[in-house]
Amino acid sequence: MLFRGQRTRGRPIGWPLAPWSWPRGSSGRCLGGGRVSDEGSSPVIVPGPSGLKIALLDVESVKHHEETVPELLSALLREIERDGVLKHPIIVDEATLVVLDGTHRVEALKALGCKRVAACLVDYSDPRIRLGCWYRTLKGLDSLLGLVEKLKYKFGFQLEECHEIKPEELGKPPIALALTDGKRYVRLVAEFKDKREAWELAKLLEKAIRELGVEVGFEVEEDAMSKLRGGEVDAVLMTPRVLKE
């Protein structure tokens, strides 16, 4: 993965740091497969092991439709400038060049004046390719119910405690989102039309939680719940799952 054409120890700066090898019989354009995703609202899970097409694309040629989160973009810019590498290729639909995962990486490279970006080219219609969702992990809570009370009375969110909630229930009116500490669940009830509007509510809720001094992180669903069970985080903000259309 080229980054400003610089080199170090005989390899281009920006080449993937994780161990990899060319598949037997490949033309040098494929990498061994797996889950390739590290940011965005809809992580992409690609099948593996398999051959993945990797290409250098003009950074202006790829199209993305997701909004960027300023804090994430700033952090990524600092990381790339510090390390001199872009650690993961973006994921792009080969037919349309729409960015499926990597919006922040594209914008960071543009801001740094880079002309090309390494991209993993996939067939979005392939049923083996799945979309996931990003949960928010929360650290620094005294209690979930204490957080809920502040969110209700300071910001006016309509939050209701419930015994349990299934991930597939989220994003279906009137249940937009949910919070859990692993013992209890609290659902956000609101007027909204679809999952896109539910994700907008997630941004508002996340902003309010940050304003209360809570540390917010991003993890895919499975990793977020695993960290919650392991006591690494205090609570999780559950968001709607993405479905391919």
Short mmCIF file of C-alpha atoms in Angstrom, two decimals:
data_model
loop_
_atom_site.label_atom_id
_atom_site.label_comp_id
_atom_site.label_asym_id
_atom_site.label_seq_id
_atom_site.Cartn_x
_atom_site.Cartn_y
_atom_site.Cartn_z
CA MET A 1 0.00 0.00 0.00
CA LEU A 2 1.82 3.10 -1.18
CA PHE A 3 1.93 6.19 0.99
CA ARG A 4 3.50 9.23 -0.65
CA GLY A 5 5.94 6.97 -2.44
CA GLN A 6 8.31 6.69 0.53
CA ARG A 7 10.22 3.54 1.38
CA THR A 8 11.62 1.99 4.50
CA ARG A 9 13.77 -1.16 4.78
CA GLY A 10 13.11 -1.95 1.15
CA ARG A 11 9.31 -1.86 1.26
CA PRO A 12 6.88 0.97 0.53
CA ILE A 13 5.62 2.83 3.59
CA GLY A 14 1.99 1.93 4.09
CA TRP A 15 2.31 -1.75 3.19
CA PRO A 16 0.08 -3.87 5.49
CA LEU A 17 1.75 -4.55 8.82
CA ALA A 18 -0.18 -7.74 9.58
CA PRO A 19 1.41 -11.03 8.40
CA TRP A 20 0.23 -12.12 4.96
CA SER A 21 1.25 -14.26 2.00
CA TRP A 22 0.32 -14.51 -1.67
CA PRO A 23 -2.01 -17.45 -2.40
CA ARG A 24 -0.51 -20.20 -4.54
CA GLY A 25 -0.98 -19.57 -8.23
CA SER A 26 -2.02 -15.95 -7.75
CA SER A 27 -0.93 -13.20 -10.10
CA GLY A 28 0.16 -11.06 -7.17
CA ARG A 29 -3.13 -9.19 -6.90
CA CYS A 30 -4.81 -11.19 -4.13
CA LEU A 31 -4.34 -11.55 -0.41
CA GLY A 32 -5.59 -14.28 1.89
CA GLY A 33 -9.09 -13.38 3.05
CA GLY A 34 -10.85 -12.74 6.34
CA ARG A 35 -12.69 -9.94 8.08
CA VAL A 36 -11.34 -6.62 6.83
CA SER A 37 -12.85 -3.70 8.66
CA ASP A 38 -11.77 -1.15 11.22
CA GLU A 39 -14.13 1.82 11.15
CA GLY A 40 -17.37 3.21 9.85
CA SER A 41 -21.02 2.66 10.74
CA SER A 42 -21.37 -0.61 8.83
CA PRO A 43 -18.41 -2.99 9.16
CA VAL A 44 -18.04 -5.42 6.25
CA ILE A 45 -17.33 -9.10 6.90
CA VAL A 46 -15.73 -10.77 3.90
CA PRO A 47 -15.46 -14.55 3.48
CA GLY A 48 -12.22 -16.30 4.33
CA PRO A 49 -9.98 -17.97 3.58
CA SER A 50 -10.27 -16.72 0.01
CA GLY A 51 -8.50 -14.66 -2.62
CA LEU A 52 -9.14 -10.95 -2.28
CA LYS A 53 -8.41 -8.54 -5.11
CA ILE A 54 -6.22 -5.66 -4.02
CA ALA A 55 -5.79 -2.63 -6.27
CA LEU A 56 -4.41 0.90 -6.10
CA LEU A 57 -7.23 3.32 -6.95
CA ASP A 58 -7.27 7.04 -7.56
CA VAL A 59 -8.49 8.45 -4.26
CA GLU A 60 -10.84 10.79 -6.14
CA SER A 61 -12.44 7.93 -8.08
CA VAL A 62 -14.00 6.12 -5.14
CA LYS A 63 -17.47 7.11 -3.95
CA HIS A 64 -18.73 7.13 -0.40
CA HIS A 65 -22.08 8.01 1.12
CA GLU A 66 -21.38 7.88 4.85
CA GLU A 67 -20.79 10.94 6.99
CA THR A 68 -17.47 11.20 8.81
CA VAL A 69 -17.15 11.52 12.56
CA PRO A 70 -14.79 14.47 13.18
CA GLU A 71 -13.18 12.88 16.25
CA LEU A 72 -12.46 9.63 14.39
CA LEU A 73 -11.11 11.47 11.35
CA SER A 74 -8.78 13.63 13.46
CA ALA A 75 -7.50 10.61 15.37
CA LEU A 76 -6.88 8.69 12.14
CA LEU A 77 -5.02 11.63 10.60
CA ARG A 78 -2.73 11.83 13.63
CA GLU A 79 -2.15 8.07 13.55
CA ILE A 80 -1.21 8.02 9.86
CA GLU A 81 1.11 11.02 10.23
CA ARG A 82 2.74 9.45 13.29
CA ASP A 83 3.18 5.94 11.90
CA GLY A 84 3.67 6.79 8.21
CA VAL A 85 1.38 3.91 7.23
CA LEU A 86 -2.23 3.16 6.37
CA LYS A 87 -2.74 -0.20 8.03
CA HIS A 88 -5.85 -1.49 6.25
CA PRO A 89 -7.10 -1.23 2.66
CA ILE A 90 -10.54 0.24 2.15
CA ILE A 91 -13.28 -2.12 0.93
CA VAL A 92 -14.90 -1.15 -2.37
CA ASP A 93 -17.60 -2.66 -4.56
CA GLU A 94 -15.70 -3.52 -7.74
CA ALA A 95 -18.59 -2.67 -10.09
CA THR A 96 -19.47 0.77 -8.72
CA LEU A 97 -16.36 1.81 -6.70
CA VAL A 98 -18.66 2.64 -3.79
CA VAL A 99 -16.77 2.50 -0.49
CA LEU A 100 -18.32 -0.16 1.74
CA ASP A 101 -15.83 0.35 4.56
CA GLY A 102 -13.17 3.04 4.85
CA THR A 103 -14.81 6.45 4.57
CA HIS A 104 -12.53 7.95 7.21
CA ARG A 105 -9.43 6.46 5.57
CA VAL A 106 -10.38 7.99 2.22
CA GLU A 107 -10.94 11.43 3.74
CA ALA A 108 -7.72 11.19 5.77
CA LEU A 109 -5.68 10.38 2.67
CA LYS A 110 -7.27 13.27 0.78
CA ALA A 111 -6.41 15.64 3.62
CA LEU A 112 -2.80 14.40 3.56
CA GLY A 113 -2.53 14.98 -0.18
CA CYS A 114 -2.29 11.32 -1.16
CA LYS A 115 -3.31 10.49 -4.73
CA ARG A 116 -4.04 6.76 -4.45
CA VAL A 117 -5.49 4.34 -1.94
CA ALA A 118 -5.13 0.58 -1.60
CA ALA A 119 -8.53 -1.06 -1.95
CA CYS A 120 -9.93 -4.53 -1.50
CA LEU A 121 -12.33 -5.07 -4.42
CA VAL A 122 -15.38 -7.20 -3.66
CA ASP A 123 -18.69 -8.14 -5.25
CA TYR A 124 -21.26 -6.54 -2.97
CA SER A 125 -23.98 -8.86 -4.28
CA ASP A 126 -22.05 -11.96 -3.15
CA PRO A 127 -24.22 -13.57 -0.43
CA ARG A 128 -21.07 -14.53 1.49
CA ILE A 129 -20.36 -10.85 2.17
CA ARG A 130 -22.20 -9.61 5.23
CA LEU A 131 -22.70 -6.21 6.79
CA GLY A 132 -22.36 -5.77 10.51
CA CYS A 133 -22.95 -2.86 12.85
CA TRP A 134 -20.84 -0.82 15.21
CA TYR A 135 -21.79 -0.86 18.87
CA ARG A 136 -20.53 1.86 21.21
CA THR A 137 -18.67 0.72 24.30
CA LEU A 138 -18.97 2.92 27.40
CA LYS A 139 -16.39 3.31 30.17
CA GLY A 140 -16.42 5.50 33.26
CA LEU A 141 -19.99 4.88 34.44
CA ASP A 142 -21.05 4.75 38.07
CA SER A 143 -24.13 2.81 36.99
CA LEU A 144 -26.24 2.32 33.88
CA LEU A 145 -29.39 3.55 35.60
CA GLY A 146 -27.56 6.66 36.80
CA LEU A 147 -26.56 7.41 33.21
CA VAL A 148 -30.13 6.80 32.04
CA GLU A 149 -31.54 9.27 34.57
CA LYS A 150 -29.15 11.98 33.38
CA LEU A 151 -29.97 11.30 29.74
CA LYS A 152 -33.69 11.47 30.46
CA TYR A 153 -33.77 14.62 32.53
CA LYS A 154 -30.87 16.61 31.08
CA PHE A 155 -31.37 15.78 27.40
CA GLY A 156 -35.00 14.63 27.27
CA PHE A 157 -34.46 11.13 25.83
CA GLN A 158 -37.35 8.69 26.34
CA LEU A 159 -35.66 5.65 27.85
CA GLU A 160 -37.48 2.61 29.24
CA GLU A 161 -36.02 -0.26 31.26
CA CYS A 162 -36.86 -3.75 29.97
CA HIS A 163 -35.89 -7.32 30.87
CA GLU A 164 -34.20 -8.11 27.56
CA ILE A 165 -34.05 -6.91 23.98
CA LYS A 166 -32.99 -8.76 20.85
CA PRO A 167 -30.64 -7.04 18.37
CA GLU A 168 -33.10 -7.57 15.52
CA GLU A 169 -35.71 -5.48 17.37
CA LEU A 170 -33.58 -2.34 17.12
CA GLY A 171 -34.34 0.13 14.36
CA LYS A 172 -37.98 -0.95 14.16
CA PRO A 173 -40.34 1.79 15.37
CA PRO A 174 -40.73 2.69 18.13
CA ILE A 175 -37.51 1.03 19.46
CA ALA A 176 -34.48 2.81 18.03
CA LEU A 177 -31.56 1.76 20.23
CA ALA A 178 -30.72 0.08 23.51
CA LEU A 179 -28.25 0.34 26.36
CA THR A 180 -27.12 -2.62 28.45
CA ASP A 181 -24.68 -3.30 31.26
CA GLY A 182 -25.09 -7.06 30.82
CA LYS A 183 -27.62 -7.32 33.64
CA ARG A 184 -30.38 -4.98 32.51
CA TYR A 185 -31.51 -3.38 29.27
CA VAL A 186 -32.80 0.11 28.55
CA ARG A 187 -34.42 0.89 25.21
CA LEU A 188 -34.66 4.26 23.49
CA VAL A 189 -38.24 4.84 22.35
CA ALA A 190 -38.76 7.52 19.70
CA GLU A 191 -40.63 8.53 16.58
CA PHE A 192 -38.61 7.57 13.51
CA LYS A 193 -39.27 6.08 10.08
CA ASP A 194 -36.39 3.73 9.38
CA LYS A 195 -32.94 2.55 10.40
CA ARG A 196 -31.26 5.57 8.86
CA GLU A 197 -33.19 7.81 11.25
CA ALA A 198 -32.41 5.41 14.10
CA TRP A 199 -28.69 5.84 13.35
CA GLU A 200 -29.15 9.61 13.50
CA LEU A 201 -30.62 9.11 16.97
CA ALA A 202 -27.55 7.03 17.84
CA LYS A 203 -25.34 10.01 16.99
CA LEU A 204 -27.40 12.29 19.22
CA LEU A 205 -27.36 9.81 22.10
CA GLU A 206 -23.62 9.23 21.70
CA LYS A 207 -22.97 13.00 21.75
CA ALA A 208 -25.00 13.37 24.94
CA ILE A 209 -23.14 10.48 26.59
CA ARG A 210 -19.78 12.06 25.70
CA GLU A 211 -20.94 15.38 27.17
CA LEU A 212 -21.53 13.55 30.46
CA GLY A 213 -17.84 12.61 30.54
CA VAL A 214 -18.24 8.96 29.53
CA GLU A 215 -15.54 7.41 27.34
CA VAL A 216 -17.09 6.07 24.12
CA GLY A 217 -15.44 3.48 21.87
CA PHE A 218 -16.42 1.61 18.70
CA GLU A 219 -16.53 -2.20 18.44
CA VAL A 220 -18.32 -4.66 16.19
CA GLU A 221 -21.29 -6.30 17.91
CA GLU A 222 -19.54 -9.51 18.96
CA ASP A 223 -16.42 -7.75 20.30
CA ALA A 224 -18.44 -5.16 22.22
CA MET A 225 -20.49 -7.79 24.02
CA SER A 226 -17.38 -9.86 24.70
CA LYS A 227 -15.68 -6.85 26.33
CA LEU A 228 -18.81 -6.23 28.39
CA ARG A 229 -18.86 -9.83 29.63
CA GLY A 230 -15.15 -9.60 30.43
CA GLY A 231 -15.54 -6.41 32.46
CA GLU A 232 -13.42 -4.32 30.08
CA VAL A 233 -16.27 -1.83 29.58
CA ASP A 234 -19.15 -0.73 31.78
CA ALA A 235 -21.98 -0.71 29.25
CA VAL A 236 -22.78 -0.97 25.56
CA LEU A 237 -24.94 1.16 23.28
CA MET A 238 -26.61 -1.28 20.88
CA THR A 239 -27.40 0.00 17.37
CA PRO A 240 -29.53 -1.44 14.54
CA ARG A 241 -28.09 -4.14 12.34
CA VAL A 242 -27.57 -3.34 8.68
CA LEU A 243 -29.27 -5.49 6.04
CA LYS A 244 -28.18 -5.73 2.41
CA GLU A 245 -30.81 -4.47 0.02
#
